[in-house]
PDB file of C-alpha atoms in Angstrom:
ATOM      1  CA  MET A  30       5.906   3.992  10.492  1.00  0.00           C
ATOM      2  CA  SER A  31       5.300   5.292   7.660  1.00  0.00           C
ATOM      3  CA  MET A  32       6.035   4.533   4.153  1.00  0.00           C
ATOM      4  CA  GLN A  33       6.486   6.940   0.592  1.00  0.00           C
ATOM      5  CA  LEU A  34       6.478   5.950  -2.879  1.00  0.00           C
ATOM      6  CA  ASN A  35       8.701   7.087  -5.580  1.00  0.00           C
ATOM      7  CA  GLY A  36       7.022   5.844  -9.240  1.00  0.00           C
ATOM      8  CA  ALA A  37       3.213   5.942  -9.775  1.00  0.00           C
ATOM      9  CA  ASP A  38       2.045   3.496 -11.912  1.00  0.00           C
ATOM     10  CA  ASP A  39       1.394   4.011 -15.576  1.00  0.00           C
ATOM     11  CA  SER A  40      -1.642   3.205 -16.758  1.00  0.00           C
ATOM     12  CA  LEU A  41      -0.737   0.264 -19.685  1.00  0.00           C
ATOM     13  CA  GLY A  42      -2.799  -2.079 -21.389  1.00  0.00           C
ATOM     14  CA  LYS A  43      -5.397  -3.937 -18.505  1.00  0.00           C
ATOM     15  CA  GLN A  44      -4.473  -2.468 -15.039  1.00  0.00           C
ATOM     16  CA  ARG A  45      -5.875  -4.867 -12.636  1.00  0.00           C
ATOM     17  CA  ALA A  46      -6.009  -2.020  -9.291  1.00  0.00           C
ATOM     18  CA  ALA A  47      -9.380  -0.092  -9.091  1.00  0.00           C
ATOM     19  CA  HIS A  48      -7.211   3.235  -8.591  1.00  0.00           C
ATOM     20  CA  LYS A  49      -5.145   5.168 -10.770  1.00  0.00           C
ATOM     21  CA  HIS A  50      -1.750   6.088  -8.696  1.00  0.00           C
ATOM     22  CA  GLY A  51      -0.825   9.039  -7.317  1.00  0.00           C
ATOM     23  CA  ALA A  52       0.347  12.705  -9.944  1.00  0.00           C
ATOM     24  CA  THR A  53       4.366  13.932  -9.256  1.00  0.00           C
ATOM     25  CA  SER A  54       4.106  17.756  -9.239  1.00  0.00           C
ATOM     26  CA  ARG A  55       7.881  19.436  -9.077  1.00  0.00           C
ATOM     27  CA  ALA A  56       8.810  22.964  -8.191  1.00  0.00           C
ATOM     28  CA  GLU A  57      13.184  22.836  -6.960  1.00  0.00           C
ATOM     29  CA  VAL A  58      11.918  19.641  -5.058  1.00  0.00           C
ATOM     30  CA  ARG A  59       9.706  16.404  -5.599  1.00  0.00           C
ATOM     31  CA  LEU A  60       6.857  15.853  -4.254  1.00  0.00           C
ATOM     32  CA  LEU A  61       6.299  11.801  -4.040  1.00  0.00           C
ATOM     33  CA  TYR A  62       2.740  10.296  -3.907  1.00  0.00           C
ATOM     34  CA  ALA A  63       1.173   7.048  -2.485  1.00  0.00           C
ATOM     35  CA  PRO A  64      -1.187   5.067  -5.013  1.00  0.00           C
ATOM     36  CA  LEU A  65      -4.442   4.306  -3.052  1.00  0.00           C
ATOM     37  CA  PRO A  66      -4.667  -0.422  -2.625  1.00  0.00           C
ATOM     38  CA  ALA A  67      -7.840  -1.261  -4.173  1.00  0.00           C
ATOM     39  CA  ASN A  68      -9.272  -1.351  -1.352  1.00  0.00           C
ATOM     40  CA  GLY A  69      -8.779   2.019  -1.373  1.00  0.00           C
ATOM     41  CA  LEU A  70      -7.539   1.766   2.146  1.00  0.00           C
ATOM     42  CA  ALA A  71      -4.157   1.805   3.181  1.00  0.00           C
ATOM     43  CA  THR A  72      -3.043  -0.095   6.569  1.00  0.00           C
ATOM     44  CA  THR A  73       0.151   1.750   6.161  1.00  0.00           C
ATOM     45  CA  LYS A  74       0.336   5.221   7.116  1.00  0.00           C
ATOM     46  CA  PHE A  75       1.269   7.173   3.763  1.00  0.00           C
ATOM     47  CA  THR A  76       3.528  10.178   3.935  1.00  0.00           C
ATOM     48  CA  MET A  77       4.916  13.160   1.779  1.00  0.00           C
ATOM     49  CA  HIS A  78       8.202  13.926   2.141  1.00  0.00           C
ATOM     50  CA  ASP A  79      10.178  16.142  -0.198  1.00  0.00           C
ATOM     51  CA  THR A  80      13.712  15.072  -1.127  1.00  0.00           C
ATOM     52  CA  VAL A  81      16.373  17.105  -1.691  1.00  0.00           C
ATOM     53  CA  PRO A  82      17.942  18.063  -4.806  1.00  0.00           C
ATOM     54  CA  VAL A  83      20.890  15.703  -5.732  1.00  0.00           C
ATOM     55  CA  GLU A  84      24.143  14.903  -7.786  1.00  0.00           C
ATOM     56  CA  LYS A  85      24.352  12.443  -9.909  1.00  0.00           C
ATOM     57  CA  HIS A  86      26.374   9.277  -9.081  1.00  0.00           C
ATOM     58  CA  ASP A  87      26.984   6.946 -12.918  1.00  0.00           C
ATOM     59  CA  VAL A  88      29.046   4.524 -12.503  1.00  0.00           C
ATOM     60  CA  THR A  89      31.056   2.981 -15.231  1.00  0.00           C
ATOM     61  CA  THR A  90      31.998  -0.737 -13.897  1.00  0.00           C
ATOM     62  CA  MET A  91      32.092  -4.295 -15.604  1.00  0.00           C
ATOM     63  CA  LEU A  92      28.092  -6.752 -14.994  1.00  0.00           C
ATOM     64  CA  ASN A  93      28.834 -10.238 -14.999  1.00  0.00           C
ATOM     65  CA  TYR A  94      26.109 -12.438 -17.782  1.00  0.00           C
ATOM     66  CA  TRP A  95      26.157 -15.429 -18.246  1.00  0.00           C
ATOM     67  CA  ASP A  96      29.156 -16.970 -20.521  1.00  0.00           C
ATOM     68  CA  ASP A  97      26.706 -18.959 -23.203  1.00  0.00           C
ATOM     69  CA  PRO A  98      28.905 -21.722 -24.946  1.00  0.00           C
ATOM     70  CA  GLY A  99      26.411 -21.039 -27.793  1.00  0.00           C
ATOM     71  CA  ASP A 100      25.642 -25.263 -28.046  1.00  0.00           C
ATOM     72  CA  GLY A 101      22.298 -25.053 -26.813  1.00  0.00           C
ATOM     73  CA  SER A 102      24.293 -26.787 -23.717  1.00  0.00           C
ATOM     74  CA  LYS A 103      22.562 -25.610 -20.680  1.00  0.00           C
ATOM     75  CA  PRO A 104      23.161 -23.397 -17.631  1.00  0.00           C
ATOM     76  CA  THR A 105      25.348 -24.924 -15.137  1.00  0.00           C
ATOM     77  CA  PRO A 106      22.923 -26.170 -11.742  1.00  0.00           C
ATOM     78  CA  ILE A 107      22.920 -24.445  -8.836  1.00  0.00           C
ATOM     79  CA  PHE A 108      23.280 -26.428  -5.384  1.00  0.00           C
ATOM     80  CA  ILE A 109      22.227 -24.541  -2.042  1.00  0.00           C
ATOM     81  CA  GLY A 110      21.875 -27.059   0.814  1.00  0.00           C
ATOM     82  CA  LYS A 111      23.856 -27.612   3.547  1.00  0.00           C
ATOM     83  CA  GLY A 112      25.409 -24.814   4.948  1.00  0.00           C
ATOM     84  CA  ARG A 113      27.023 -24.458   1.761  1.00  0.00           C
ATOM     85  CA  ILE A 114      25.710 -22.451  -2.293  1.00  0.00           C
ATOM     86  CA  THR A 115      27.698 -24.286  -5.537  1.00  0.00           C
ATOM     87  CA  ASN A 116      27.716 -21.892  -8.395  1.00  0.00           C
ATOM     88  CA  GLU A 117      29.992 -22.884 -11.549  1.00  0.00           C
ATOM     89  CA  ARG A 118      28.492 -21.527 -14.141  1.00  0.00           C
ATOM     90  CA  PRO A 119      30.722 -19.706 -16.663  1.00  0.00           C
ATOM     91  CA  HIS A 120      30.327 -15.726 -16.545  1.00  0.00           C
ATOM     92  CA  ARG A 121      31.910 -12.843 -18.699  1.00  0.00           C
ATOM     93  CA  ALA A 122      32.071  -9.278 -17.308  1.00  0.00           C
ATOM     94  CA  HIS A 123      30.641  -6.874 -20.136  1.00  0.00           C
ATOM     95  CA  GLN A 124      31.078  -2.944 -19.073  1.00  0.00           C
ATOM     96  CA  PHE A 125      28.237  -0.575 -19.231  1.00  0.00           C
ATOM     97  CA  ILE A 126      27.025   2.198 -17.582  1.00  0.00           C
ATOM     98  CA  ILE A 127      24.800   2.448 -14.134  1.00  0.00           C
ATOM     99  CA  THR A 128      22.274   5.926 -13.933  1.00  0.00           C
ATOM    100  CA  ASP A 129      21.878   6.913 -10.673  1.00  0.00           C
ATOM    101  CA  ILE A 130      17.358   7.733  -9.988  1.00  0.00           C
ATOM    102  CA  SER A 131      18.861   9.482  -6.918  1.00  0.00           C
ATOM    103  CA  GLY A 132      15.817  12.653  -7.679  1.00  0.00           C
ATOM    104  CA  ASP A 133      13.915  11.305 -10.643  1.00  0.00           C
ATOM    105  CA  GLU A 134      13.106   7.589  -8.683  1.00  0.00           C
ATOM    106  CA  ASP A 135       9.403   8.168  -9.067  1.00  0.00           C
ATOM    107  CA  LYS A 136       9.711   7.476 -12.794  1.00  0.00           C
ATOM    108  CA  TYR A 137      10.187   4.433 -12.061  1.00  0.00           C
ATOM    109  CA  SER A 138       7.199   1.260 -11.439  1.00  0.00           C
ATOM    110  CA  LEU A 139       6.811  -1.829 -11.268  1.00  0.00           C
ATOM    111  CA  ASN A 140       3.871  -1.977 -14.077  1.00  0.00           C
ATOM    112  CA  ARG A 141       6.448  -0.499 -16.463  1.00  0.00           C
ATOM    113  CA  HIS A 142      10.351  -1.086 -15.744  1.00  0.00           C
ATOM    114  CA  GLY A 143      10.313  -3.691 -13.155  1.00  0.00           C
ATOM    115  CA  PHE A 144      10.874  -2.310 -10.111  1.00  0.00           C
ATOM    116  CA  GLN A 145      10.323   0.425  -7.819  1.00  0.00           C
ATOM    117  CA  TYR A 146      11.105   2.794  -5.432  1.00  0.00           C
ATOM    118  CA  CYS A 147      10.064   3.895  -1.909  1.00  0.00           C
ATOM    119  CA  ARG A 148      11.118   6.076   1.257  1.00  0.00           C
ATOM    120  CA  HIS A 149       9.619   2.717   4.561  1.00  0.00           C
ATOM    121  CA  GLU A 150      10.298   3.027   8.347  1.00  0.00           C
ATOM    122  CA  SER A 151      10.766  -0.852  10.194  1.00  0.00           C
ATOM    123  CA  HIS A 152      10.732  -1.517  13.360  1.00  0.00           C
ATOM    124  CA  GLU A 153      13.984  -3.808  12.028  1.00  0.00           C
ATOM    125  CA  LYS A 154      17.296  -2.542  12.946  1.00  0.00           C
ATOM    126  CA  ASP A 155      20.174  -5.457  12.584  1.00  0.00           C
ATOM    127  CA  PHE A 156      18.405  -8.407  11.289  1.00  0.00           C
ATOM    128  CA  THR A 157      19.888 -11.055  13.661  1.00  0.00           C
ATOM    129  CA  ASP A 158      16.571 -11.989  15.349  1.00  0.00           C
ATOM    130  CA  GLU A 159      15.077 -14.377  12.329  1.00  0.00           C
ATOM    131  CA  HIS A 160      12.063 -15.269  14.905  1.00  0.00           C
ATOM    132  CA  LYS A 161      11.791 -11.411  14.746  1.00  0.00           C
ATOM    133  CA  ILE A 162      12.348 -11.009  10.287  1.00  0.00           C
ATOM    134  CA  ARG A 163      10.320 -13.989  10.273  1.00  0.00           C
ATOM    135  CA  THR A 164       7.302 -12.715  12.800  1.00  0.00           C
ATOM    136  CA  VAL A 165       7.441  -8.892  13.064  1.00  0.00           C
ATOM    137  CA  TYR A 166       9.309  -8.101   9.359  1.00  0.00           C
ATOM    138  CA  TYR A 167       7.472 -10.366   7.591  1.00  0.00           C
ATOM    139  CA  ARG A 168       4.279  -8.964   8.523  1.00  0.00           C
ATOM    140  CA  GLU A 169       6.102  -6.226   7.510  1.00  0.00           C
ATOM    141  CA  CYS A 170       6.589  -6.961   3.888  1.00  0.00           C
ATOM    142  CA  GLU A 171       3.506  -8.098   3.108  1.00  0.00           C
ATOM    143  CA  GLN A 172       1.212  -5.171   4.986  1.00  0.00           C
ATOM    144  CA  LEU A 173       3.146  -2.257   2.803  1.00  0.00           C
ATOM    145  CA  LEU A 174       2.956  -4.732  -0.827  1.00  0.00           C
ATOM    146  CA  LYS A 175      -0.345  -4.928  -0.281  1.00  0.00           C
ATOM    147  CA  ASP A 176      -0.601  -1.571   0.073  1.00  0.00           C
ATOM    148  CA  VAL A 177       2.074  -0.380  -2.793  1.00  0.00           C
ATOM    149  CA  THR A 178       0.284  -3.266  -5.541  1.00  0.00           C
ATOM    150  CA  GLY A 179      -3.726  -3.416  -4.403  1.00  0.00           C
ATOM    151  CA  ALA A 180      -2.917  -7.522  -4.281  1.00  0.00           C
ATOM    152  CA  SER A 181      -5.264  -9.759  -2.125  1.00  0.00           C
ATOM    153  CA  SER A 182      -2.568 -11.866  -0.342  1.00  0.00           C
ATOM    154  CA  ILE A 183       0.651 -11.705  -0.025  1.00  0.00           C
ATOM    155  CA  ARG A 184       3.085 -14.814   1.044  1.00  0.00           C
ATOM    156  CA  VAL A 185       6.677 -14.921   1.969  1.00  0.00           C
ATOM    157  CA  PHE A 186       7.811 -17.691   0.896  1.00  0.00           C
ATOM    158  CA  ASN A 187      11.808 -16.883   2.039  1.00  0.00           C
ATOM    159  CA  HIS A 188      14.200 -13.831   2.568  1.00  0.00           C
ATOM    160  CA  LYS A 189      17.917 -13.724   2.256  1.00  0.00           C
ATOM    161  CA  VAL A 190      20.615 -11.997   5.256  1.00  0.00           C
ATOM    162  CA  ARG A 191      23.149 -10.683   3.373  1.00  0.00           C
ATOM    163  CA  ARG A 192      26.710  -9.098   5.323  1.00  0.00           C
ATOM    164  CA  GLY A 193      29.647 -11.331   3.826  1.00  0.00           C
ATOM    165  CA  PRO A 194      32.451 -10.395   1.363  1.00  0.00           C
ATOM    166  CA  THR A 195      31.990 -10.273  -2.732  1.00  0.00           C
ATOM    167  CA  GLN A 196      33.663 -14.107  -2.962  1.00  0.00           C
ATOM    168  CA  TRP A 197      31.811 -15.413  -0.259  1.00  0.00           C
ATOM    169  CA  HIS A 198      30.993 -18.190  -3.394  1.00  0.00           C
ATOM    170  CA  HIS A 199      34.955 -18.571  -3.232  1.00  0.00           C
ATOM    171  CA  LEU A 200      34.922 -19.446   1.055  1.00  0.00           C
ATOM    172  CA  SER A 201      34.860 -22.457   2.459  1.00  0.00           C
ATOM    173  CA  LEU A 202      32.286 -26.028   2.168  1.00  0.00           C
ATOM    174  CA  ASP A 203      29.846 -23.785   5.055  1.00  0.00           C
ATOM    175  CA  ASN A 204      30.272 -20.669   2.127  1.00  0.00           C
ATOM    176  CA  LEU A 205      26.323 -19.404   3.237  1.00  0.00           C
ATOM    177  CA  THR A 206      27.281 -18.441   6.523  1.00  0.00           C
ATOM    178  CA  ASN A 207      28.873 -16.009   4.934  1.00  0.00           C
ATOM    179  CA  ARG A 208      26.103 -15.672   2.215  1.00  0.00           C
ATOM    180  CA  GLY A 209      27.310 -11.473   0.608  1.00  0.00           C
ATOM    181  CA  PRO A 210      26.458 -10.447  -2.585  1.00  0.00           C
ATOM    182  CA  VAL A 211      24.677 -11.338  -5.809  1.00  0.00           C
ATOM    183  CA  THR A 212      27.362 -10.190  -9.110  1.00  0.00           C
ATOM    184  CA  ARG A 213      26.249 -12.002 -11.844  1.00  0.00           C
ATOM    185  CA  THR A 214      22.661 -10.759 -13.692  1.00  0.00           C
ATOM    186  CA  HIS A 215      20.287 -13.565 -13.136  1.00  0.00           C
ATOM    187  CA  VAL A 216      16.766 -13.421 -12.636  1.00  0.00           C
ATOM    188  CA  ASP A 217      15.531 -15.053  -9.643  1.00  0.00           C
ATOM    189  CA  GLN A 218      12.277 -17.591 -10.945  1.00  0.00           C
ATOM    190  CA  SER A 219      11.800 -17.975 -14.786  1.00  0.00           C
ATOM    191  CA  TYR A 220       8.064 -17.543 -16.507  1.00  0.00           C
ATOM    192  CA  HIS A 221       8.401 -21.680 -15.649  1.00  0.00           C
ATOM    193  CA  GLY A 222      10.004 -21.110 -12.311  1.00  0.00           C
ATOM    194  CA  ALA A 223       7.003 -18.514 -10.833  1.00  0.00           C
ATOM    195  CA  GLU A 224       4.955 -21.175 -11.348  1.00  0.00           C
ATOM    196  CA  LEU A 225       6.576 -24.044  -9.745  1.00  0.00           C
ATOM    197  CA  ARG A 226       7.208 -21.192  -6.932  1.00  0.00           C
ATOM    198  CA  LEU A 227       3.757 -21.377  -6.669  1.00  0.00           C
ATOM    199  CA  ARG A 228       2.327 -24.780  -6.766  1.00  0.00           C
ATOM    200  CA  TRP A 229       5.259 -25.670  -3.690  1.00  0.00           C
ATOM    201  CA  GLU A 230       3.846 -22.786  -1.620  1.00  0.00           C
ATOM    202  CA  PHE A 231       0.241 -23.443  -2.304  1.00  0.00           C
ATOM    203  CA  PRO A 232      -0.406 -27.017  -3.605  1.00  0.00           C
ATOM    204  CA  HIS A 233      -3.661 -27.120  -2.871  1.00  0.00           C
ATOM    205  CA  GLU A 234      -4.533 -24.253  -4.162  1.00  0.00           C
ATOM    206  CA  ALA A 235      -2.551 -23.511  -7.440  1.00  0.00           C
ATOM    207  CA  ASP A 236      -4.614 -24.748 -10.250  1.00  0.00           C
ATOM    208  CA  GLU A 237      -7.260 -21.758  -9.026  1.00  0.00           C
ATOM    209  CA  LEU A 238      -4.412 -18.871  -8.688  1.00  0.00           C
ATOM    210  CA  VAL A 239      -2.887 -20.158 -12.030  1.00  0.00           C
ATOM    211  CA  LYS A 240      -5.838 -18.640 -13.957  1.00  0.00           C
ATOM    212  CA  ARG A 241      -5.765 -15.422 -12.324  1.00  0.00           C
ATOM    213  CA  ARG A 242      -3.016 -12.306 -11.976  1.00  0.00           C
ATOM    214  CA  TYR A 243       0.637 -13.648  -9.260  1.00  0.00           C
ATOM    215  CA  GLN A 244       3.044 -11.589  -9.429  1.00  0.00           C
ATOM    216  CA  ILE A 245       6.658 -12.885  -7.304  1.00  0.00           C
ATOM    217  CA  ILE A 246       7.896  -9.490  -5.973  1.00  0.00           C
ATOM    218  CA  ASN A 247      11.645  -8.876  -3.491  1.00  0.00           C
ATOM    219  CA  VAL A 248      11.341  -6.638  -1.475  1.00  0.00           C
ATOM    220  CA  TRP A 249      15.243  -5.515  -1.038  1.00  0.00           C
ATOM    221  CA  ARG A 250      16.580  -2.998   1.544  1.00  0.00           C
ATOM    222  CA  PRO A 251      20.037  -2.189   3.397  1.00  0.00           C
ATOM    223  CA  ILE A 252      20.668  -3.177   6.674  1.00  0.00           C
ATOM    224  CA  GLN A 253      22.826  -0.667   6.691  1.00  0.00           C
ATOM    225  CA  THR A 254      23.707   2.590   4.060  1.00  0.00           C
ATOM    226  CA  ILE A 255      24.744   1.083   1.142  1.00  0.00           C
ATOM    227  CA  TRP A 256      28.575   1.858  -0.182  1.00  0.00           C
ATOM    228  CA  LYS A 257      30.127  -0.945  -1.334  1.00  0.00           C
ATOM    229  CA  ASP A 258      28.146  -3.487  -3.877  1.00  0.00           C
ATOM    230  CA  PRO A 259      25.237  -1.606  -4.613  1.00  0.00           C
ATOM    231  CA  ILE A 260      22.580  -3.588  -5.845  1.00  0.00           C
ATOM    232  CA  ALA A 261      21.535  -3.007  -9.761  1.00  0.00           C
ATOM    233  CA  VAL A 262      18.057  -3.461 -11.492  1.00  0.00           C
ATOM    234  CA  ALA A 263      17.310  -3.632 -15.362  1.00  0.00           C
ATOM    235  CA  ASP A 264      14.923  -1.573 -17.319  1.00  0.00           C
ATOM    236  CA  ALA A 265      12.158  -4.773 -18.515  1.00  0.00           C
ATOM    237  CA  SER A 266      11.497  -3.077 -21.689  1.00  0.00           C
ATOM    238  CA  SER A 267      15.272  -3.585 -22.143  1.00  0.00           C
ATOM    239  CA  VAL A 268      15.871  -7.320 -21.955  1.00  0.00           C
ATOM    240  CA  PRO A 269      13.903  -8.891 -24.133  1.00  0.00           C
ATOM    241  CA  ASP A 270      12.817 -12.970 -23.955  1.00  0.00           C
ATOM    242  CA  ALA A 271      14.872 -14.187 -25.972  1.00  0.00           C
ATOM    243  CA  ASP A 272      18.124 -12.659 -23.724  1.00  0.00           C
ATOM    244  CA  LEU A 273      17.020 -15.054 -20.853  1.00  0.00           C
ATOM    245  CA  VAL A 274      18.562 -18.972 -20.372  1.00  0.00           C
ATOM    246  CA  GLY A 275      16.711 -21.408 -18.163  1.00  0.00           C
ATOM    247  CA  ALA A 276      18.652 -22.537 -15.932  1.00  0.00           C
ATOM    248  CA  GLU A 277      17.944 -25.439 -12.731  1.00  0.00           C
ATOM    249  CA  MET A 278      18.444 -24.808  -8.716  1.00  0.00           C
ATOM    250  CA  THR A 279      18.002 -26.743  -6.247  1.00  0.00           C
ATOM    251  CA  GLU A 280      17.335 -25.595  -2.691  1.00  0.00           C
ATOM    252  CA  ASP A 281      16.505 -27.715   0.416  1.00  0.00           C
ATOM    253  CA  GLY A 282      14.943 -29.952  -1.333  1.00  0.00           C
ATOM    254  CA  TYR A 283      12.401 -27.636  -4.238  1.00  0.00           C
ATOM    255  CA  VAL A 284      13.691 -27.682  -7.527  1.00  0.00           C
ATOM    256  CA  GLY A 285      13.513 -24.573  -9.223  1.00  0.00           C
ATOM    257  CA  GLN A 286      14.477 -22.596 -12.155  1.00  0.00           C
ATOM    258  CA  SER A 287      15.940 -19.324 -12.675  1.00  0.00           C
ATOM    259  CA  TRP A 288      17.078 -17.517 -15.452  1.00  0.00           C
ATOM    260  CA  VAL A 289      20.440 -16.402 -16.409  1.00  0.00           C
ATOM    261  CA  VAL A 290      21.174 -13.311 -18.361  1.00  0.00           C
ATOM    262  CA  ARG A 291      22.892 -13.208 -22.054  1.00  0.00           C
ATOM    263  CA  HIS A 292      24.381 -10.036 -22.741  1.00  0.00           C
ATOM    264  CA  ASN A 293      23.291  -7.440 -24.814  1.00  0.00           C
ATOM    265  CA  PRO A 294      24.849  -4.065 -24.948  1.00  0.00           C
ATOM    266  CA  ASN A 295      21.067  -2.115 -25.162  1.00  0.00           C
ATOM    267  CA  HIS A 296      20.538  -3.113 -21.841  1.00  0.00           C
ATOM    268  CA  ARG A 297      19.984  -0.799 -18.860  1.00  0.00           C
ATOM    269  CA  TRP A 298      20.448  -0.766 -15.680  1.00  0.00           C
ATOM    270  CA  TYR A 299      19.931   1.533 -12.406  1.00  0.00           C
ATOM    271  CA  PHE A 300      20.478   1.949  -9.097  1.00  0.00           C
ATOM    272  CA  LYS A 301      19.717   4.768  -6.168  1.00  0.00           C
ATOM    273  CA  HIS A 302      23.183   6.303  -4.826  1.00  0.00           C
ATOM    274  CA  GLY A 303      23.730   5.522  -1.189  1.00  0.00           C
ATOM    275  CA  MET A 304      20.548   3.502  -0.849  1.00  0.00           C
ATOM    276  CA  THR A 305      19.590   3.666   3.102  1.00  0.00           C
ATOM    277  CA  PRO A 306      17.425   1.332   5.604  1.00  0.00           C
ATOM    278  CA  GLN A 307      14.447   3.994   4.644  1.00  0.00           C
ATOM    279  CA  ASP A 308      15.206   2.971   1.184  1.00  0.00           C
ATOM    280  CA  VAL A 309      13.233   0.309   0.031  1.00  0.00           C
ATOM    281  CA  LEU A 310      13.695  -1.395  -3.183  1.00  0.00           C
ATOM    282  CA  PHE A 311      11.131  -3.595  -4.897  1.00  0.00           C
ATOM    283  CA  ILE A 312      12.629  -5.772  -7.820  1.00  0.00           C
ATOM    284  CA  LYS A 313       9.726  -7.895  -9.857  1.00  0.00           C
ATOM    285  CA  CYS A 314      10.800 -11.544 -10.428  1.00  0.00           C
ATOM    286  CA  PHE A 315       7.594 -12.147 -12.480  1.00  0.00           C
ATOM    287  CA  ASP A 316       4.433 -10.918 -13.616  1.00  0.00           C
ATOM    288  CA  SER A 317       1.431 -12.976 -15.439  1.00  0.00           C
ATOM    289  CA  ASP A 318       0.307  -9.884 -16.790  1.00  0.00           C
ATOM    290  CA  GLU A 319       1.765 -10.403 -20.287  1.00  0.00           C
ATOM    291  CA  LEU A 320       0.116  -6.703 -20.627  1.00  0.00           C
ATOM    292  CA  VAL A 321       3.170  -4.887 -18.371  1.00  0.00           C
ATOM    293  CA  ALA A 322       6.220  -5.014 -17.212  1.00  0.00           C
ATOM    294  CA  ARG A 323       6.984  -8.860 -16.164  1.00  0.00           C
ATOM    295  CA  LYS A 324      10.746  -8.723 -14.137  1.00  0.00           C
ATOM    296  CA  SER A 325      13.808  -7.020 -14.117  1.00  0.00           C
ATOM    297  CA  PRO A 326      16.960  -8.618 -13.976  1.00  0.00           C
ATOM    298  CA  HIS A 327      19.621  -6.994 -11.370  1.00  0.00           C
ATOM    299  CA  THR A 328      22.621  -7.814  -9.431  1.00  0.00           C
ATOM    300  CA  ALA A 329      25.296  -6.610  -7.166  1.00  0.00           C
ATOM    301  CA  PHE A 330      28.060  -5.020  -9.199  1.00  0.00           C
ATOM    302  CA  GLN A 331      31.346  -2.911  -8.225  1.00  0.00           C
ATOM    303  CA  ASP A 332      32.174   0.563  -7.535  1.00  0.00           C
ATOM    304  CA  PRO A 333      35.712   1.652  -8.085  1.00  0.00           C
ATOM    305  CA  VAL A 334      34.853   4.774  -5.618  1.00  0.00           C
ATOM    306  CA  TYR A 335      34.458   2.281  -2.545  1.00  0.00           C
ATOM    307  CA  ARG A 336      35.585  -0.821  -3.743  1.00  0.00           C
ATOM    308  CA  ASP A 337      37.466  -0.733  -0.530  1.00  0.00           C
ATOM    309  CA  ARG A 338      34.017  -0.748   2.006  1.00  0.00           C
ATOM    310  CA  GLU A 339      33.339  -2.249   4.501  1.00  0.00           C
ATOM    311  CA  SER A 340      30.515  -5.761   2.917  1.00  0.00           C
ATOM    312  CA  ARG A 341      26.966  -5.021   2.369  1.00  0.00           C
ATOM    313  CA  GLN A 342      24.668  -5.532   4.552  1.00  0.00           C
ATOM    314  CA  SER A 343      21.104  -6.004   3.534  1.00  0.00           C
ATOM    315  CA  ILE A 344      17.894  -8.058   3.710  1.00  0.00           C
ATOM    316  CA  GLU A 345      15.793  -9.411   1.108  1.00  0.00           C
ATOM    317  CA  VAL A 346      12.387 -10.955   1.504  1.00  0.00           C
ATOM    318  CA  ARG A 347      10.976 -13.167  -1.858  1.00  0.00           C
ATOM    319  CA  CYS A 348       6.831 -12.512  -1.980  1.00  0.00           C
ATOM    320  CA  LEU A 349       4.133 -14.096  -3.741  1.00  0.00           C
ATOM    321  CA  VAL A 350       1.610 -11.704  -4.743  1.00  0.00           C
ATOM    322  CA  CYS A 351      -2.111 -12.778  -5.323  1.00  0.00           C
ATOM    323  CA  TYR A 352      -4.747 -11.088  -6.913  1.00  0.00           C
ATOM    324  CA  ARG A 353      -8.897 -11.886  -6.639  1.00  0.00           C
ATOM    325  CA  ASP A 354      -9.451 -11.470 -10.810  1.00  0.00           C
TER     326      ASP A 354
END
């Protein structure tokens, strides 16, 4: 198993990791370096690879934003349970250009942009065995995040496998059995929602954990090469907090809060064209450190060239990332 990190974190404000991350040099090919974790010892085997220059595939498309009624009312709550999800929030489509970062992956980092790509080979291939996902794959993701961030501990709190059609929300009462891509701009946890999740997962330790740095990061991976409904991530610096609105969600007894996104033409959106199962995307949903990127809104979107391809298959693993100081 090997891991190749795209995107050496930039030093923004105070950095909590003990080591600077690797620099990048370019000739006709790109050499991508992995950072050392805070203890200087990587459990995951880091390797260095060449990537051949690729032709960019920027996409002009429509992204769905929350349709704010302007009267101060809150977004309609989402309910997840008994095999079904309800999402009755009104959205409005706005046109954007989604920039393909292929060949420039190392320019984007969790601390500066709120997202980051790396190359990583998993032992899991089809992700059909729930037990193996929760044991083998969870452990892989935990170690991968430790190596990337230098965190002291990782807690996976859930995962979502997506194989269903684009319009899966409108299927029958058991639509969760056909879970597909989320085609609405969102962040999985608001600032308040992140603390709710921390306290739910660590009820006895939370009072101490909130005094230190913690994050929520999704580990997103294709199960098959992605053509239809790829995932776009927004540069955190282009999305001010004023564009985000807290929205309640309930899942199997847990009441949390996510963010819906108000439209702003200044948002900058990115994706990697043709992601393979060896391409991992880290999406930051929350960071308690206010001096770095704290969140990256994200959404699936339609690429008109691949509209009629088979449904996207992907898995995301959602993780609480904790630090000693």
